[in-house]
Short mmCIF file of C-alpha atoms in Angstrom, two decimals:
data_model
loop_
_atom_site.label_atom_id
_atom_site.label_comp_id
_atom_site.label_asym_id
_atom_site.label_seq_id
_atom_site.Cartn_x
_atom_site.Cartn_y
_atom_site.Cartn_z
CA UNK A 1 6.09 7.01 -27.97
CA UNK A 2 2.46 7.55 -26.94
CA UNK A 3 1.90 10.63 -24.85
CA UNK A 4 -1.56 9.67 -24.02
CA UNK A 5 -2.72 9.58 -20.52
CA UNK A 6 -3.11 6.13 -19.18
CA UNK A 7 -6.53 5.50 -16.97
CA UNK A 8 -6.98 3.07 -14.14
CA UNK A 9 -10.59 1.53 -14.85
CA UNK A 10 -10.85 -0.87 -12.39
CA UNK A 11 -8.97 -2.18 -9.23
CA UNK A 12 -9.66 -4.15 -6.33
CA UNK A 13 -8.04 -5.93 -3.24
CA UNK A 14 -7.91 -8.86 -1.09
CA UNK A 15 -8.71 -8.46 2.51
CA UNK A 16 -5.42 -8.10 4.65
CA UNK A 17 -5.20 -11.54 6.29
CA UNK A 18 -2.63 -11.53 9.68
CA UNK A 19 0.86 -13.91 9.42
CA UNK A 20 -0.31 -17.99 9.62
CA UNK A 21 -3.80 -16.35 9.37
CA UNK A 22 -6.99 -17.16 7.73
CA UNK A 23 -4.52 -16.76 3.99
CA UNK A 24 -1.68 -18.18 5.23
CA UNK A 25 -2.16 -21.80 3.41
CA UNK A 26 -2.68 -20.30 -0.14
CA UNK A 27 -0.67 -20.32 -2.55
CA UNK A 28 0.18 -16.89 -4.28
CA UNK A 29 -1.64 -17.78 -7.40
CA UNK A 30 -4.73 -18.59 -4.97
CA UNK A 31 -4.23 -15.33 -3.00
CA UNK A 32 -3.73 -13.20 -6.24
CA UNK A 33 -5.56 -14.77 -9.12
CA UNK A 34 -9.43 -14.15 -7.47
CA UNK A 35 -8.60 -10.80 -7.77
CA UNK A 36 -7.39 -10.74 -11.22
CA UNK A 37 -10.15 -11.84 -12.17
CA UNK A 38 -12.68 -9.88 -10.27
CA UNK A 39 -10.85 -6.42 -11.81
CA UNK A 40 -10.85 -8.14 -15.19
CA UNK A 41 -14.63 -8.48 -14.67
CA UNK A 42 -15.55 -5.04 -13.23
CA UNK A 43 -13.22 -3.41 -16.39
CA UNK A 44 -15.02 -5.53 -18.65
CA UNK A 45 -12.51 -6.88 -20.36
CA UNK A 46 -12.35 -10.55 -21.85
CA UNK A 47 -8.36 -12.62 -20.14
CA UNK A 48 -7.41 -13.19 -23.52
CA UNK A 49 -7.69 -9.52 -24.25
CA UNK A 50 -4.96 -8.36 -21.64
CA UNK A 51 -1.46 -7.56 -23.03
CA UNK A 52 0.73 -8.14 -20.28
CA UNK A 53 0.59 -8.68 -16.74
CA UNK A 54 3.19 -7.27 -14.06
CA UNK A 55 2.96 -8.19 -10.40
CA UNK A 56 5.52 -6.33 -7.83
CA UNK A 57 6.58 -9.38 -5.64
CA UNK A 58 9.52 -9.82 -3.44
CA UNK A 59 9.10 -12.96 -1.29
CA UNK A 60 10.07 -15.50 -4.20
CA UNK A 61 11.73 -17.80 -2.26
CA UNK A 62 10.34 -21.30 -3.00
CA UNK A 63 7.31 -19.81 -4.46
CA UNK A 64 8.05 -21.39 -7.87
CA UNK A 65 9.42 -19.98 -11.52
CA UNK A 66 7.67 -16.46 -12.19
CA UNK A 67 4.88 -15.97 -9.03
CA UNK A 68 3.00 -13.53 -11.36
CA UNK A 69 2.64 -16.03 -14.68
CA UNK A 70 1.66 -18.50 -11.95
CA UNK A 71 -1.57 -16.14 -10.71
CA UNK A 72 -1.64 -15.12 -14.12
CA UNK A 73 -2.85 -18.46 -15.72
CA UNK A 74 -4.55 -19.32 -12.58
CA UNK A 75 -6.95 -16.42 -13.47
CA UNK A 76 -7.72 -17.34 -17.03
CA UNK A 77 -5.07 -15.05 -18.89
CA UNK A 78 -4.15 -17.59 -21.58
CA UNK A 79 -0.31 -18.91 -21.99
CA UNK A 80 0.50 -16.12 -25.06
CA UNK A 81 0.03 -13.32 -22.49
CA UNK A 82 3.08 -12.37 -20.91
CA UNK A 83 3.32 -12.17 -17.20
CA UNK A 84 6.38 -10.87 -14.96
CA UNK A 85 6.87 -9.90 -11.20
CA UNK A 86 9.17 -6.59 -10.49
CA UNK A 87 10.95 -6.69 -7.11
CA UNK A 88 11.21 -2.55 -5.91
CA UNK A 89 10.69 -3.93 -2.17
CA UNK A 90 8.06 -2.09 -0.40
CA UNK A 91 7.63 0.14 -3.70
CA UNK A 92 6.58 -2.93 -6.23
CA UNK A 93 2.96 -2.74 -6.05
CA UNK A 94 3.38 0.84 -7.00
CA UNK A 95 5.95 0.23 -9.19
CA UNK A 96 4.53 -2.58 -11.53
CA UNK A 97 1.67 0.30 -11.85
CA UNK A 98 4.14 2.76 -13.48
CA UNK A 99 6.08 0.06 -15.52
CA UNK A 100 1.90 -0.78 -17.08
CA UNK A 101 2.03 2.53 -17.69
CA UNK A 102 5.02 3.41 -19.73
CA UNK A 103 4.26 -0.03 -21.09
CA UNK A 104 1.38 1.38 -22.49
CA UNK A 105 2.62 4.85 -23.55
CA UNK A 106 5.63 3.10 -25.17
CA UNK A 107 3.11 1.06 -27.21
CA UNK A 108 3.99 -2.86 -26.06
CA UNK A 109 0.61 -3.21 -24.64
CA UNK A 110 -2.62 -2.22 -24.95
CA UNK A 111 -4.30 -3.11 -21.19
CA UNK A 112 -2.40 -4.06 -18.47
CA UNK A 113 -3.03 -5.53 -15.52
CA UNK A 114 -0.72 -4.59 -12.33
CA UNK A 115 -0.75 -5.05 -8.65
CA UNK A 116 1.16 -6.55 -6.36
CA UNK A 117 1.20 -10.04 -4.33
CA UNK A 118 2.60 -11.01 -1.15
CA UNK A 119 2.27 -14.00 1.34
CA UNK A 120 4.50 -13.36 4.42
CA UNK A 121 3.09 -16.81 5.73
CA UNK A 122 4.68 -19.03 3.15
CA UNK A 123 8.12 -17.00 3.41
CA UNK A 124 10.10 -20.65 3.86
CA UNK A 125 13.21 -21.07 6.73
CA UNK A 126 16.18 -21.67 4.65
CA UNK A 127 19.54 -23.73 5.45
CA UNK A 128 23.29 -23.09 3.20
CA UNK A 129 23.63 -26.84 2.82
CA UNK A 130 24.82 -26.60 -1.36
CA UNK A 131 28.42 -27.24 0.07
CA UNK A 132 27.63 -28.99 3.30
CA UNK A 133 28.53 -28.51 6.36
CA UNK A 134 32.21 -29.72 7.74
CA UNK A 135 31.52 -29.20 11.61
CA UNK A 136 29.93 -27.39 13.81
CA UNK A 137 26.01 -26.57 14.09
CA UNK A 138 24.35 -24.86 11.41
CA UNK A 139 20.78 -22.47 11.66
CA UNK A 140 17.97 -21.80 9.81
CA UNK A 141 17.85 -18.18 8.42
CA UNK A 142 13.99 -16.92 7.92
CA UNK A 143 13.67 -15.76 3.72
CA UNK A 144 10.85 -12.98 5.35
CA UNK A 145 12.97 -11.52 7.78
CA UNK A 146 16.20 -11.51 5.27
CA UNK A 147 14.97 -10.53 1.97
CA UNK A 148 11.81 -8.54 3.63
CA UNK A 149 12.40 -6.62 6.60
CA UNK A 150 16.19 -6.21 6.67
CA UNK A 151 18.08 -3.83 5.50
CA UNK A 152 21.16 -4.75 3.04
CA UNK A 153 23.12 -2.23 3.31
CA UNK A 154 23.51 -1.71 7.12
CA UNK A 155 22.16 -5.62 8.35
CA UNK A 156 19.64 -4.47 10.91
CA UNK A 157 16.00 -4.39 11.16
CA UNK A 158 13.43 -1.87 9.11
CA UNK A 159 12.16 -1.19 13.19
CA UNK A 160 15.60 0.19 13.93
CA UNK A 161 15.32 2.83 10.60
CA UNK A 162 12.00 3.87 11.97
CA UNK A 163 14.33 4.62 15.40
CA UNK A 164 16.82 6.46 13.52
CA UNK A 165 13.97 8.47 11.72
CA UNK A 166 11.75 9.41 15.12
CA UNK A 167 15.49 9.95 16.76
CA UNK A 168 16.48 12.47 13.73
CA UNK A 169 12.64 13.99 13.40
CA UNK A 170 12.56 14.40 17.23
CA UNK A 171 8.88 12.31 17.36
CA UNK A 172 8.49 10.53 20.64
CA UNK A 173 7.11 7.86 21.70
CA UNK A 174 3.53 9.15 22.41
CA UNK A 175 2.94 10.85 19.90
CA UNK A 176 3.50 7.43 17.79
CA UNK A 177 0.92 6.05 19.85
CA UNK A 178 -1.22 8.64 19.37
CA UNK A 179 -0.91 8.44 15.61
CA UNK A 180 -1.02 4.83 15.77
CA UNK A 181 -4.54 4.60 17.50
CA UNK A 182 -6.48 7.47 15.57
CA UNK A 183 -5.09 4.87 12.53
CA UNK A 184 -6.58 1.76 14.35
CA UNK A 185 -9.40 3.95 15.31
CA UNK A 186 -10.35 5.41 12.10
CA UNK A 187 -10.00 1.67 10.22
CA UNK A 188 -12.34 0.22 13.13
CA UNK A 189 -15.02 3.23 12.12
CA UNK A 190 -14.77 2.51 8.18
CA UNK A 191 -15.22 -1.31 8.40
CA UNK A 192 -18.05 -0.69 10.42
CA UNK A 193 -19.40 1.55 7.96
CA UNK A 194 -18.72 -1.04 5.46
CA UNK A 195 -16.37 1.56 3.54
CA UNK A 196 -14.03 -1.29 2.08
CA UNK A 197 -16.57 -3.70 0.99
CA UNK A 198 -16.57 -2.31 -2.79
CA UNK A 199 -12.92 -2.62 -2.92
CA UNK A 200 -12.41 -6.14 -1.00
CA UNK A 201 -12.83 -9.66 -3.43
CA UNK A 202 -14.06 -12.61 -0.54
CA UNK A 203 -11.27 -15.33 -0.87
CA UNK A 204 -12.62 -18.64 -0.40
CA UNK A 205 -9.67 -20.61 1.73
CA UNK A 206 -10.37 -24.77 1.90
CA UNK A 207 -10.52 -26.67 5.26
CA UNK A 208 -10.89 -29.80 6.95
CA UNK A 209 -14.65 -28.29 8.01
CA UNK A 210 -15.29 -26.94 3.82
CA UNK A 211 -14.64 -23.62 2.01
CA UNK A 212 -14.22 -20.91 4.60
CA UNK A 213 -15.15 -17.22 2.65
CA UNK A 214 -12.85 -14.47 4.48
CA UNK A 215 -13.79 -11.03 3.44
CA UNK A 216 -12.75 -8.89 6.43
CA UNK A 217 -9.21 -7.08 7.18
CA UNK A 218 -7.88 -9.56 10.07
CA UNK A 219 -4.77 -7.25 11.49
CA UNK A 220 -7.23 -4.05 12.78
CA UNK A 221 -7.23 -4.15 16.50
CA UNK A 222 -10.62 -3.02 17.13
CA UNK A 223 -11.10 -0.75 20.62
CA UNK A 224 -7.16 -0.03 20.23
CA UNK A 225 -6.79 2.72 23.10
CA UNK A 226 -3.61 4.81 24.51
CA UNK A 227 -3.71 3.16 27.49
CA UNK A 228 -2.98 -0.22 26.46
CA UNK A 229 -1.06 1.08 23.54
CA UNK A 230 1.39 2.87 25.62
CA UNK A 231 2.05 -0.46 27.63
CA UNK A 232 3.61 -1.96 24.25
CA UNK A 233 7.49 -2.55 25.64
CA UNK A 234 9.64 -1.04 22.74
CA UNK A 235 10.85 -4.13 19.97
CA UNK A 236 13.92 -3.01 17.96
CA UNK A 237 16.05 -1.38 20.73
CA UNK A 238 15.02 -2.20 24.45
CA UNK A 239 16.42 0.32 26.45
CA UNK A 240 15.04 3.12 27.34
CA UNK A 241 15.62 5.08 24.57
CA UNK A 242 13.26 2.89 22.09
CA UNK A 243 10.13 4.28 20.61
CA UNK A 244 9.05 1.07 18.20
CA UNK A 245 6.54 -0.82 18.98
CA UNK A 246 4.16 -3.35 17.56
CA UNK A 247 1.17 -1.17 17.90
CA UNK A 248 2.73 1.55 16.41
CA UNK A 249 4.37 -0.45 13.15
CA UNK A 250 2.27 -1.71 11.08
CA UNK A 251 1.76 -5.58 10.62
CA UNK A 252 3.22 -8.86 8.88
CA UNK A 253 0.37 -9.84 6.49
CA UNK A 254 -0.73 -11.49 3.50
CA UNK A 255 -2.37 -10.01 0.61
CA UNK A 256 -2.88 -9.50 -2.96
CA UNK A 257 -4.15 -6.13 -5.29
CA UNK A 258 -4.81 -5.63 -8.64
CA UNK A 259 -5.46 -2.65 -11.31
CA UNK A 260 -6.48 -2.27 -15.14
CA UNK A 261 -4.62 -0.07 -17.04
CA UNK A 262 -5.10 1.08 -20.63
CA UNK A 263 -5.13 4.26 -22.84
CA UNK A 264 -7.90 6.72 -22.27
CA UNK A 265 -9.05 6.11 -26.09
CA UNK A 266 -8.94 2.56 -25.55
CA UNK A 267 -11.50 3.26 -22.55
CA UNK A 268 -13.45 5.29 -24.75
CA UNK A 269 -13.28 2.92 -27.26
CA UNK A 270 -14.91 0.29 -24.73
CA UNK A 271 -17.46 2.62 -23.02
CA UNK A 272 -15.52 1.70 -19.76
CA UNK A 273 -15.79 4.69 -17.77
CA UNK A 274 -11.72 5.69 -16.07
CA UNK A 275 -11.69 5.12 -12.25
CA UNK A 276 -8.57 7.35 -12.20
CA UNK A 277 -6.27 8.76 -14.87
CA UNK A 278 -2.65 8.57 -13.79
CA UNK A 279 -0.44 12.13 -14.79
CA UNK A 280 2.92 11.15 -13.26
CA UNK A 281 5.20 9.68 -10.96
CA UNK A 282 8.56 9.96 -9.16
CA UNK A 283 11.57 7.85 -7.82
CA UNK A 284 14.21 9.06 -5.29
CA UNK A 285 17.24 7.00 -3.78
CA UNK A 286 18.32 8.16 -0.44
CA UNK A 287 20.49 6.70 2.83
CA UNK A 288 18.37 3.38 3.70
CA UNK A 289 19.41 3.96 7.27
CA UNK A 290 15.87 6.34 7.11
CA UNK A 291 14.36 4.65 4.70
CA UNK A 292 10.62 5.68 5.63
CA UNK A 293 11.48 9.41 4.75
CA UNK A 294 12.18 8.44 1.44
CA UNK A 295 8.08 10.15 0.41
CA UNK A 296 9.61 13.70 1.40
CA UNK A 297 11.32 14.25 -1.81
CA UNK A 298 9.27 12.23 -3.91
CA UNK A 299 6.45 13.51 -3.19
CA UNK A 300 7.70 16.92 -4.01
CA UNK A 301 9.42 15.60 -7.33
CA UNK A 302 6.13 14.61 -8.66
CA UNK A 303 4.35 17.19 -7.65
CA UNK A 304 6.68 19.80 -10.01
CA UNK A 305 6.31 16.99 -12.50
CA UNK A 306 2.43 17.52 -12.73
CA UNK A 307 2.86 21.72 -11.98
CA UNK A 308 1.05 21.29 -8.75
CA UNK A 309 1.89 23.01 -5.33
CA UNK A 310 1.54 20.68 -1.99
CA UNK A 311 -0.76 23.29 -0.68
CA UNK A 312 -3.21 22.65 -3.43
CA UNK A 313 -3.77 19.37 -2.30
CA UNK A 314 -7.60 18.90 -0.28
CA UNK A 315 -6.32 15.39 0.57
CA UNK A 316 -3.58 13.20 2.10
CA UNK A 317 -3.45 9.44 2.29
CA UNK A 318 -0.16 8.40 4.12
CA UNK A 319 1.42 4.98 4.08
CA UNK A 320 2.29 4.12 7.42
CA UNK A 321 5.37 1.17 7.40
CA UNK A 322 5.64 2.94 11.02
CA UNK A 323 3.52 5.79 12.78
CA UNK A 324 7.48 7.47 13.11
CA UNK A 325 7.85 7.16 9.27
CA UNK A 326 4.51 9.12 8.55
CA UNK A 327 4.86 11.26 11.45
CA UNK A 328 8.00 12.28 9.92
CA UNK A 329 6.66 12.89 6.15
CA UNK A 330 3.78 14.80 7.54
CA UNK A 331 6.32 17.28 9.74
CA UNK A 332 8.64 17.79 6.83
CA UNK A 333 6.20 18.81 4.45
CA UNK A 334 4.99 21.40 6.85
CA UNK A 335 1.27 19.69 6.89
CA UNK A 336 -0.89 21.55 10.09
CA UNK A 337 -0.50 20.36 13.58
CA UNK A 338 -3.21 21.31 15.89
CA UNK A 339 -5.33 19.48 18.80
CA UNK A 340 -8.41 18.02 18.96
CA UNK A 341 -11.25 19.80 21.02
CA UNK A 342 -12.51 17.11 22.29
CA UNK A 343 -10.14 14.98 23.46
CA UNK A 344 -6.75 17.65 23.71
CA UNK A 345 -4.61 15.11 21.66
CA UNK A 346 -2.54 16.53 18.79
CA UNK A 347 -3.45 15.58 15.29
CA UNK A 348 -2.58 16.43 11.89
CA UNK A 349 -4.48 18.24 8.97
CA UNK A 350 -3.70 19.48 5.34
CA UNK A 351 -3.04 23.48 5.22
CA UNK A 352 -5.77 23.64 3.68
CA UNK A 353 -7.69 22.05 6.34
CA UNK A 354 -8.40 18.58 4.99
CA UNK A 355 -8.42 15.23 6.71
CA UNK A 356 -7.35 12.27 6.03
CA UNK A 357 -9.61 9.24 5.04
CA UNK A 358 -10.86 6.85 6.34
CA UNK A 359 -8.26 4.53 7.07
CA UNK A 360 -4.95 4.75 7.86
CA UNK A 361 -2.47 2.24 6.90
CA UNK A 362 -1.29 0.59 10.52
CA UNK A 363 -3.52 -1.69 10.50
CA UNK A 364 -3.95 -2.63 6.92
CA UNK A 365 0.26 -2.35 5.87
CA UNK A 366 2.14 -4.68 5.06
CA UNK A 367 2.14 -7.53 2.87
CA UNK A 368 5.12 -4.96 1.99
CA UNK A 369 5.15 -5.90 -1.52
CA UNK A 370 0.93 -5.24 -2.02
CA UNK A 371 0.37 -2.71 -0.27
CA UNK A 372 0.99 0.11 -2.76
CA UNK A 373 -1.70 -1.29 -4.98
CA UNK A 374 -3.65 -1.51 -1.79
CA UNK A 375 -3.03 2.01 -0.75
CA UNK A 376 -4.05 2.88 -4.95
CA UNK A 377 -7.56 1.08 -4.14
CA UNK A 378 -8.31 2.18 -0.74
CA UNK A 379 -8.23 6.15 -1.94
CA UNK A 380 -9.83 5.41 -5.19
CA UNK A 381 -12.62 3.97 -3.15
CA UNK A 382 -12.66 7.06 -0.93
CA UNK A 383 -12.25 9.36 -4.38
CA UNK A 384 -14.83 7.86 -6.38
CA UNK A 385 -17.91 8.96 -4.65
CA UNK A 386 -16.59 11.99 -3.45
CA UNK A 387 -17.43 16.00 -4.32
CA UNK A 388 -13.92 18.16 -4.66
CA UNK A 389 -10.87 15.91 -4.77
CA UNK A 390 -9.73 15.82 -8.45
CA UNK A 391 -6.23 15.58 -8.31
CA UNK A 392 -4.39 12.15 -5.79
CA UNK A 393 -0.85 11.56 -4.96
CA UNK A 394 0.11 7.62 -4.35
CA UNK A 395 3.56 7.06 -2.89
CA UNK A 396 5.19 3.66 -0.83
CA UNK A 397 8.46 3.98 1.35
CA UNK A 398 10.39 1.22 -0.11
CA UNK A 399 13.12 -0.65 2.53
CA UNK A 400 16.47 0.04 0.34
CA UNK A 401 16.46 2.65 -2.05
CA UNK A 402 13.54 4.20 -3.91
CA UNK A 403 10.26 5.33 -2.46
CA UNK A 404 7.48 5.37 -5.60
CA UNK A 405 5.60 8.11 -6.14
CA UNK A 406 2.60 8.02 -9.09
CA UNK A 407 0.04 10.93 -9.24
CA UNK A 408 -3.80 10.07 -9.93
CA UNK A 409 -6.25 12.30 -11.05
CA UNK A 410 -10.22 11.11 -10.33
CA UNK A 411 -12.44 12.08 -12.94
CA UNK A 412 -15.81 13.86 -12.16
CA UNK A 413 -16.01 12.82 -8.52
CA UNK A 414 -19.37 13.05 -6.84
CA UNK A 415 -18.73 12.91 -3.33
CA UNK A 416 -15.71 13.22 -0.74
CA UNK A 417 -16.08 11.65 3.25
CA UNK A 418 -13.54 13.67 5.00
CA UNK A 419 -13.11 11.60 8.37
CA UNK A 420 -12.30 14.05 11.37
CA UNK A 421 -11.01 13.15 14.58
CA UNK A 422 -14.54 12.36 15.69
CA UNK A 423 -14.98 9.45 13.39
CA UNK A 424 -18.20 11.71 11.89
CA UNK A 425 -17.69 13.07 8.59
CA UNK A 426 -17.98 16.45 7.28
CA UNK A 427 -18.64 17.95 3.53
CA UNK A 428 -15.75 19.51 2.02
CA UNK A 429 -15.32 23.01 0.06
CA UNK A 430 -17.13 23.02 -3.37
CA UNK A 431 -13.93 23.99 -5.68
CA UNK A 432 -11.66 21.36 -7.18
CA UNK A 433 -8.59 20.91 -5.68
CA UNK A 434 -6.18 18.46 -5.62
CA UNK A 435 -5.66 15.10 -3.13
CA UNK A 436 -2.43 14.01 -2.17
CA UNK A 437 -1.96 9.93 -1.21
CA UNK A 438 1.30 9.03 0.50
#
């Protein structure tokens, strides 16, 4: 067994196209392979030099034999390499990152490439015909809302486990709204600033009018405000009582994300500089009927892992399947409340007084089975060019049973944006600390 640390050294994203959107008629190899490639090129490493490829995916239905050998060839990996998809639900992005990584420390592979994939759009309708049917009508079940969004072990909808957790984390409906439009807001500001540009690869999607290049997130609702937001009529349970809406769950997307892995003396041994260098990671089970709290004690099983304390952390990044769900990590951990001068709305900070970056995950979540790769690039991004955050914390509510949790530490950063509820940034303290990605 290799106890070296493993290093990210390159990672990118597509943008976050909306269901039957601008990605909606590619194929997963089409949607994931361009960005294979692109972190292959930006790591500097030749296809035929990558030792295995593993690509969380969940969606398989009549996607073909093995999704991720499909995008794997499709990107110029040659046949000997092997390629598999892992299947953690929401967690397999972040997953097939840890399984590169022990991979690697086990010594099967030298560089890795993981990610995740998703295309909600192509999700088929299915029909149980194998046996026919003797009488009577028969219905189509949809593959996305069965093997995506519902929950096995109590057959209802992820929205209704985001009621159960704002019902047991007393979080109410407005402040959900509130949470969900600083998120909208704070993604509006940061593609304005052109903030994801480095980490986005342009897909180019055929039509009848020629190639169409899409580079931009589609799902952010630009000029999202709490006046329309609080109009939203609840979805999952429609009396009274509901708090879920679609403005304050995140969306049903396509996308695709990628990372290189390899040993820090194989980076050396390249003169690729490390984007991140990953120092552990944690898995929990707990009752599915709240899945979204699943974070709470992961995150604090990798932090003792890596000897940390959660109030060393200088920065959160939260996944948000639902504003309840991250509403409900941030209360549990004890992270500040506290209002905003300007505008008498609560927010939330780090103890330490950190913000968060500078995008939250409404808008950009879910392609369910991407998105912890995605969350990975997004704060390395952010990390890269900024001044005290040394130390990250990635994890990925997962719909059944485990949420992921995989600690990054960014080498030498330069810079760090810390976004406040202004949408104007501030400089953070000079001393190292750590940052903490949810």
């Amino acid at each position: 067994m290799n106890t070296e640390p493993v290093v990210i050294v390159s990672a990118a994203r597509t943008p976050i196209g909306c269901l039957s959107g601008a990605l909606s008629t590619l194929t997963l190899s089409d949607l994931c392979s361009p960005v294979i490639k692109d972190v292959l090129k930006r790591a500097e490493v030749k296809p035929n030099e990558v030792s295995e490829v593993i690509i969380g995916h969940v969606l398989t239905a009549g996607q073909g034999q093995n999704p991720a050998r499909q995008a794997s060839v499709a990107a110029g990996i040659p046949y000997s390499v092997p390629a598999w998809s892992c299947q953690m639900v929401c967690g397999s992005g972040l997953k097939a990152v840890c399984l590169g990584a022990q991979s690697i420390q086990a010594g099967e592979s030298s560089v890795v490439v993981a990610g995740g994939m998703e295309s909600m759009s192509r999700a088929p309708h299915t029909l149980q015909m194998r046996a026919g049917v003797k009488m009577g009508d028969v219905s189509l079940q949809d593959s996305m809302v069965a093997d995506g969004l519902t929950d096995a072990f109590h057959s209802y909808h992820m929205g209704i486990t985001a009621e159960n957790v704002a019902k047991q984390w007393a979080i109410s409906r407005e402040q959900q709204d509130v949470f969900a439009v600083s998120s909208q807001n704070k993604t509006e500001a940061a593609q304005k600033a052109g903030h994801f540009d480095q980490e986005i690869v342009p897909i180019t999607v055929p039509s009848r009018k020629g190639p169409v290049e899409v580079k931009l997130d589609e799902f952010p609702r630009h000029g999202s405000n709490i006046a329309s937001m609080s109009k939203l009529r609840p979805c999952f349970v429609k009396d009274s009582s509901g708090t879920v809406t679609a403005g304050n769950a995140s969306g049903i997307n396509d996308g695709a994300a990628a990372t290189v892995l390899m040993s820090q003396s194989e980076a050396a041994r390249r003169g690729v500089k490390p984007m991140a260098k990953i120092v552990s990671w944690a898995q929990v089970g707990l009752d599915p009927s709240v899945m979204g709290t699943g974070p709470i004690p992961a995150i604090r099983k990798a932090v003792e892992k890596a000897g940390w304390q959660l109030d060393q952390v200088d920065l959160y990044e939260i996944n948000e399947a639902f504003a309840a769900q991250s509403l409900a990590v941030i209360k549990e951990l004890g992270l500040k409340e506290d209002k905003d001068i300007n505008t008498n709305r609560t927010k939330y900070s780090i103890p330490t007084s950190c913000c968060f970056c500078d995008a939250f995950k409404v808008p950009l979540e879910n392609p369910p089975h991407c998105h912890g790769s995605t969350i990975h690039k997004v704060l390395q991004t952010h990390i890269i060019n900024a001044p005290s955050g040394q130390y990250n914390i990635s994890s990925s509510c997962q719909n059944f049973l485990n949420p992921l949790f995989g600690d990054v530490r960014f080498p030498k950063p330069n810079r760090i944006h810390k976004l406040t509820s202004k949408y104007s940034y501030k400089e953070p303290r000079a001393e190292r600390r750590w940052n903490l990605t949810i």
